[in-house]
Amino acid sequence: MKLTCLGSGSAGNCYLLHNETECLVIEAGIPFKEVKKALDFNISKITGVVVSHEHGDHAKYLHEYIKGGIPIMAPSMERVTGALSAVSKPFSVRTFPLVHDVPCTGFLIEHSEIGRLLFATDTEYVRYRFKNLNHILIECNYSQDLLSKSYHDGLQERIKLTHMEFGTCKDFIQANKSQELKSVCLLHLSDRTSDEKIFQEEIQDLIECPVYVANRGLEYEL
Ligand SMILES: [Zn+2]
């Protein structure tokens, strides 16, 4: 099974977990037609879409999935989406609350081909620990150093309470790494307040498995 990143950041988020016959879409922040293209128009293999929260860069195109009859899991958006439909097997999805300025959800996704994959973005920190993770997709939005150089105090405070700092991301990986870990992908890097090269190198120093940065077009085997 592969992970494909179609967007990661304030311009729109969308990730595909897919093989020949199955696909789970994570986040609906880019137009559905781009998802179709990435799947060679084989959209019948989409078993569902999971959405973390209502902000446009994560949920702007959710209505296109609803219109297409695709099962949706967006627990933080029940008031927007109405009744939830379960994301069907073979993916099993569990949710946990994150720390953002609107209700926001992380996902623990399991599939026989990939094991346990954790997805968490748009959160100051993750208050839980997870055992035996095989893949981690985690926000690494900004560094404190670059943030203090780039924005006035009020905006800095807002970002600090809603997005994950590099050091917090490192601590999370340190606390949740295991022998089973096969990949880490850093999500939602800010254009102005992140340093991709340093983030990747320093996190690579913590673990043996590959560390990826979720740039648009990134694709790797899980
Ligand atoms: Zn958000």
mmCIF file of C-alpha atoms and ligand atoms in Angstrom:
data_model
loop_
_atom_site.group_PDB
_atom_site.id
_atom_site.type_symbol
_atom_site.label_atom_id
_atom_site.label_comp_id
_atom_site.label_asym_id
_atom_site.label_seq_id
_atom_site.Cartn_x
_atom_site.Cartn_y
_atom_site.Cartn_z
ATOM 1 C CA MET A 1 0.000 0.000 0.000
ATOM 2 C CA LYS A 2 1.172 3.503 -0.826
ATOM 3 C CA LEU A 3 0.791 6.894 0.754
ATOM 4 C CA THR A 4 0.316 9.751 -1.720
ATOM 5 C CA CYS A 5 0.309 13.373 -0.598
ATOM 6 C CA LEU A 6 -1.851 15.659 -2.744
ATOM 7 C CA GLY A 7 -1.392 18.646 -0.466
ATOM 8 C CA SER A 8 -0.161 19.432 3.056
ATOM 9 C CA GLY A 9 -0.499 22.892 4.580
ATOM 10 C CA SER A 10 -2.714 25.928 4.606
ATOM 11 C CA ALA A 11 -3.302 25.726 0.819
ATOM 12 C CA GLY A 12 -5.106 22.378 1.235
ATOM 13 C CA ASN A 13 -4.585 18.969 2.788
ATOM 14 C CA CYS A 14 -5.257 15.568 1.268
ATOM 15 C CA TYR A 15 -3.525 12.193 1.576
ATOM 16 C CA LEU A 16 -4.380 8.859 -0.047
ATOM 17 C CA LEU A 17 -3.719 5.427 1.434
ATOM 18 C CA HIS A 18 -4.169 3.146 -1.517
ATOM 19 C CA ASN A 19 -3.370 -0.109 -3.265
ATOM 20 C CA GLU A 20 -4.815 -1.645 -6.466
ATOM 21 C CA THR A 21 -8.266 -2.204 -5.017
ATOM 22 C CA GLU A 22 -8.722 0.010 -1.951
ATOM 23 C CA CYS A 23 -8.260 3.649 -1.019
ATOM 24 C CA LEU A 24 -8.850 5.655 2.134
ATOM 25 C CA VAL A 25 -8.756 9.425 1.663
ATOM 26 C CA ILE A 26 -7.490 11.466 4.615
ATOM 27 C CA GLU A 27 -8.701 15.098 4.565
ATOM 28 C CA ALA A 28 -10.863 16.776 1.922
ATOM 29 C CA GLY A 29 -8.952 20.015 1.452
ATOM 30 C CA ILE A 30 -8.327 19.777 -2.290
ATOM 31 C CA PRO A 31 -10.818 19.355 -5.154
ATOM 32 C CA PHE A 32 -12.156 15.828 -5.640
ATOM 33 C CA LYS A 33 -11.152 15.933 -9.310
ATOM 34 C CA GLU A 34 -7.491 15.904 -8.235
ATOM 35 C CA VAL A 35 -8.126 12.781 -6.157
ATOM 36 C CA LYS A 36 -9.803 11.156 -9.170
ATOM 37 C CA LYS A 37 -6.812 11.959 -11.343
ATOM 38 C CA ALA A 38 -4.368 10.557 -8.785
ATOM 39 C CA LEU A 39 -6.381 7.307 -8.720
ATOM 40 C CA ASP A 40 -6.562 7.067 -12.536
ATOM 41 C CA PHE A 41 -10.308 7.668 -12.209
ATOM 42 C CA ASN A 42 -10.774 4.370 -10.378
ATOM 43 C CA ILE A 43 -12.881 6.006 -7.669
ATOM 44 C CA SER A 44 -14.921 2.897 -6.908
ATOM 45 C CA LYS A 45 -12.013 1.746 -4.795
ATOM 46 C CA ILE A 46 -12.456 4.650 -2.340
ATOM 47 C CA THR A 47 -13.806 3.083 0.850
ATOM 48 C CA GLY A 48 -14.166 6.390 2.672
ATOM 49 C CA VAL A 49 -12.823 9.801 3.601
ATOM 50 C CA VAL A 50 -11.781 10.836 7.095
ATOM 51 C CA VAL A 51 -11.633 14.540 7.981
ATOM 52 C CA SER A 52 -9.992 15.978 11.089
ATOM 53 C CA HIS A 53 -11.896 19.266 11.413
ATOM 54 C CA GLU A 54 -13.959 21.929 9.706
ATOM 55 C CA HIS A 55 -11.265 24.380 8.554
ATOM 56 C CA GLY A 56 -11.293 24.887 4.801
ATOM 57 C CA ASP A 57 -7.804 23.556 4.180
ATOM 58 C CA HIS A 58 -9.050 20.196 5.543
ATOM 59 C CA ALA A 59 -12.753 20.127 4.689
ATOM 60 C CA LYS A 60 -13.490 22.592 1.889
ATOM 61 C CA TYR A 61 -14.400 19.874 -0.625
ATOM 62 C CA LEU A 62 -16.188 17.473 1.713
ATOM 63 C CA HIS A 63 -19.505 18.239 -0.008
ATOM 64 C CA GLU A 64 -18.108 16.696 -3.206
ATOM 65 C CA TYR A 65 -17.563 13.393 -1.370
ATOM 66 C CA ILE A 66 -21.027 13.598 0.198
ATOM 67 C CA LYS A 67 -22.496 14.167 -3.270
ATOM 68 C CA GLY A 68 -20.529 11.187 -4.582
ATOM 69 C CA GLY A 69 -21.995 8.915 -1.884
ATOM 70 C CA ILE A 70 -18.594 8.209 -0.336
ATOM 71 C CA PRO A 71 -18.653 7.171 3.340
ATOM 72 C CA ILE A 72 -17.457 9.987 5.589
ATOM 73 C CA MET A 73 -15.918 9.981 9.017
ATOM 74 C CA ALA A 74 -15.667 13.491 10.431
ATOM 75 C CA PRO A 75 -16.504 13.226 14.132
ATOM 76 C CA SER A 76 -15.628 16.848 14.883
ATOM 77 C CA MET A 77 -18.045 18.068 12.192
ATOM 78 C CA GLU A 78 -21.278 16.263 12.948
ATOM 79 C CA ARG A 79 -23.173 19.540 13.077
ATOM 80 C CA VAL A 80 -21.961 20.316 9.536
ATOM 81 C CA THR A 81 -22.224 16.894 7.924
ATOM 82 C CA GLY A 82 -25.255 15.520 9.778
ATOM 83 C CA ALA A 83 -25.273 11.791 10.430
ATOM 84 C CA LEU A 84 -21.963 10.035 10.181
ATOM 85 C CA SER A 85 -21.440 7.097 7.944
ATOM 86 C CA ALA A 86 -18.901 4.522 8.986
ATOM 87 C CA VAL A 87 -15.756 4.118 6.959
ATOM 88 C CA SER A 88 -15.970 0.551 5.813
ATOM 89 C CA LYS A 89 -13.481 -2.256 6.103
ATOM 90 C CA PRO A 90 -10.764 -3.235 5.283
ATOM 91 C CA PHE A 91 -9.619 -0.048 7.004
ATOM 92 C CA SER A 92 -10.431 0.221 10.670
ATOM 93 C CA VAL A 93 -10.365 3.784 11.997
ATOM 94 C CA ARG A 94 -10.351 4.924 15.614
ATOM 95 C CA THR A 95 -10.421 8.562 16.636
ATOM 96 C CA PHE A 96 -8.968 10.654 19.435
ATOM 97 C CA PRO A 97 -9.340 14.368 20.275
ATOM 98 C CA LEU A 98 -6.655 16.900 19.387
ATOM 99 C CA VAL A 99 -5.957 20.425 20.671
ATOM 100 C CA HIS A 100 -6.960 23.110 18.135
ATOM 101 C CA ASP A 101 -9.182 26.218 18.085
ATOM 102 C CA VAL A 102 -12.153 24.162 16.856
ATOM 103 C CA PRO A 103 -12.967 20.507 17.637
ATOM 104 C CA CYS A 104 -10.365 18.416 15.832
ATOM 105 C CA THR A 105 -9.745 14.673 15.602
ATOM 106 C CA GLY A 106 -6.732 12.437 15.132
ATOM 107 C CA PHE A 107 -7.004 8.996 13.558
ATOM 108 C CA LEU A 108 -5.497 5.611 14.337
ATOM 109 C CA ILE A 109 -5.903 3.650 11.130
ATOM 110 C CA GLU A 110 -5.330 -0.093 10.856
ATOM 111 C CA HIS A 111 -5.128 -2.276 7.779
ATOM 112 C CA SER A 112 -3.687 -5.765 7.386
ATOM 113 C CA GLU A 113 -1.135 -4.571 4.803
ATOM 114 C CA ILE A 114 0.250 -1.660 6.799
ATOM 115 C CA GLY A 115 -0.470 -2.335 10.473
ATOM 116 C CA ARG A 116 -1.082 0.712 12.685
ATOM 117 C CA LEU A 117 -0.848 4.194 11.211
ATOM 118 C CA LEU A 118 -1.285 7.333 13.272
ATOM 119 C CA PHE A 119 -2.468 10.613 11.711
ATOM 120 C CA ALA A 120 -2.508 13.843 13.721
ATOM 121 C CA THR A 121 -2.454 17.422 12.466
ATOM 122 C CA ASP A 122 -3.592 20.876 13.552
ATOM 123 C CA THR A 123 -2.910 20.326 17.216
ATOM 124 C CA GLU A 124 -0.769 21.998 19.849
ATOM 125 C CA TYR A 125 0.227 18.554 21.144
ATOM 126 C CA VAL A 126 -1.035 14.969 21.329
ATOM 127 C CA ARG A 127 -1.993 14.015 24.847
ATOM 128 C CA TYR A 128 -1.936 10.245 24.292
ATOM 129 C CA ARG A 129 0.752 7.622 23.803
ATOM 130 C CA PHE A 130 0.403 4.837 21.279
ATOM 131 C CA LYS A 131 2.009 1.424 21.266
ATOM 132 C CA ASN A 132 3.415 -0.494 18.298
ATOM 133 C CA LEU A 133 2.861 2.162 15.661
ATOM 134 C CA ASN A 134 4.103 1.154 12.208
ATOM 135 C CA HIS A 135 3.669 4.534 10.540
ATOM 136 C CA ILE A 136 3.372 8.052 11.950
ATOM 137 C CA LEU A 137 1.955 11.038 10.049
ATOM 138 C CA ILE A 138 2.350 14.010 12.348
ATOM 139 C CA GLU A 139 2.199 17.791 12.104
ATOM 140 C CA CYS A 140 5.523 19.616 12.353
ATOM 141 C CA ASN A 141 4.293 23.133 11.675
ATOM 142 C CA TYR A 142 6.868 25.638 12.911
ATOM 143 C CA SER A 143 9.954 26.241 14.996
ATOM 144 C CA GLN A 144 9.725 28.596 17.945
ATOM 145 C CA ASP A 145 12.818 30.396 16.717
ATOM 146 C CA LEU A 146 11.435 31.180 13.246
ATOM 147 C CA LEU A 147 7.997 31.980 14.647
ATOM 148 C CA SER A 148 9.308 34.693 16.928
ATOM 149 C CA LYS A 149 11.148 36.282 13.992
ATOM 150 C CA SER A 150 8.167 36.184 11.637
ATOM 151 C CA TYR A 151 5.001 37.296 13.410
ATOM 152 C CA HIS A 152 3.745 39.779 15.987
ATOM 153 C CA ASP A 153 2.989 38.498 19.479
ATOM 154 C CA GLY A 154 -0.773 38.073 19.047
ATOM 155 C CA LEU A 155 -0.456 35.874 15.997
ATOM 156 C CA GLN A 156 2.402 33.934 17.567
ATOM 157 C CA GLU A 157 0.169 33.114 20.532
ATOM 158 C CA ARG A 158 -2.629 31.905 18.260
ATOM 159 C CA ILE A 159 -0.296 29.648 16.292
ATOM 160 C CA LYS A 160 1.289 28.265 19.470
ATOM 161 C CA LEU A 161 -2.098 27.184 20.819
ATOM 162 C CA THR A 162 -3.279 25.556 17.606
ATOM 163 C CA HIS A 163 -0.326 24.022 15.748
ATOM 164 C CA MET A 164 2.537 21.705 16.636
ATOM 165 C CA GLU A 165 5.997 23.079 17.202
ATOM 166 C CA PHE A 166 9.067 21.186 16.011
ATOM 167 C CA GLY A 167 10.242 20.364 19.567
ATOM 168 C CA THR A 168 6.783 19.023 20.500
ATOM 169 C CA CYS A 169 6.836 16.887 17.355
ATOM 170 C CA LYS A 170 10.267 15.518 18.279
ATOM 171 C CA ASP A 171 9.054 14.688 21.790
ATOM 172 C CA PHE A 172 6.026 12.895 20.377
ATOM 173 C CA ILE A 173 8.144 10.752 18.055
ATOM 174 C CA GLN A 174 10.616 10.000 20.823
ATOM 175 C CA ALA A 175 7.779 8.913 23.130
ATOM 176 C CA ASN A 176 5.945 6.809 20.533
ATOM 177 C CA LYS A 177 8.721 5.195 18.538
ATOM 178 C CA SER A 178 9.109 1.442 18.672
ATOM 179 C CA GLN A 179 10.925 -1.394 16.931
ATOM 180 C CA GLU A 180 7.869 -1.684 14.687
ATOM 181 C CA LEU A 181 8.110 1.836 13.307
ATOM 182 C CA LYS A 182 8.627 1.803 9.509
ATOM 183 C CA SER A 183 8.090 5.416 8.452
ATOM 184 C CA VAL A 184 7.474 8.922 9.732
ATOM 185 C CA CYS A 185 5.966 11.669 7.614
ATOM 186 C CA LEU A 186 6.021 15.311 8.729
ATOM 187 C CA LEU A 187 2.843 17.207 7.857
ATOM 188 C CA HIS A 188 1.652 20.777 7.430
ATOM 189 C CA LEU A 189 5.001 22.592 7.505
ATOM 190 C CA SER A 190 4.433 26.333 7.500
ATOM 191 C CA ASP A 191 5.944 28.196 4.540
ATOM 192 C CA ARG A 192 7.330 31.006 6.680
ATOM 193 C CA THR A 193 8.183 29.425 9.990
ATOM 194 C CA SER A 194 9.561 25.972 9.226
ATOM 195 C CA ASP A 195 12.882 24.657 7.952
ATOM 196 C CA GLU A 196 12.265 21.426 6.085
ATOM 197 C CA LYS A 197 15.897 20.352 5.950
ATOM 198 C CA ILE A 198 16.598 20.861 9.658
ATOM 199 C CA PHE A 199 13.279 19.300 10.705
ATOM 200 C CA GLN A 200 13.909 16.213 8.605
ATOM 201 C CA GLU A 201 17.549 15.808 9.647
ATOM 202 C CA GLU A 202 16.956 16.235 13.365
ATOM 203 C CA ILE A 203 13.995 13.865 13.407
ATOM 204 C CA GLN A 204 15.973 11.372 11.324
ATOM 205 C CA ASP A 205 18.583 11.412 14.108
ATOM 206 C CA LEU A 206 15.941 10.069 16.521
ATOM 207 C CA ILE A 207 14.898 7.017 14.520
ATOM 208 C CA GLU A 208 16.183 4.374 12.109
ATOM 209 C CA CYS A 209 13.287 4.317 9.631
ATOM 210 C CA PRO A 210 12.841 6.852 6.801
ATOM 211 C CA VAL A 211 11.523 10.348 7.567
ATOM 212 C CA TYR A 212 9.530 12.056 4.800
ATOM 213 C CA VAL A 213 8.213 15.588 4.461
ATOM 214 C CA ALA A 214 4.694 15.805 3.045
ATOM 215 C CA ASN A 215 5.237 17.922 -0.021
ATOM 216 C CA ARG A 216 2.618 17.820 -2.741
ATOM 217 C CA GLY A 217 3.347 14.805 -4.951
ATOM 218 C CA LEU A 218 5.207 12.811 -2.306
ATOM 219 C CA GLU A 219 4.510 9.099 -2.701
ATOM 220 C CA TYR A 220 6.034 6.176 -0.834
ATOM 221 C CA GLU A 221 5.401 2.539 -0.068
ATOM 222 C CA LEU A 222 4.094 1.936 3.449
HETATM 223 ZN ZN ZN B 1 -7.123 24.011 11.355
#
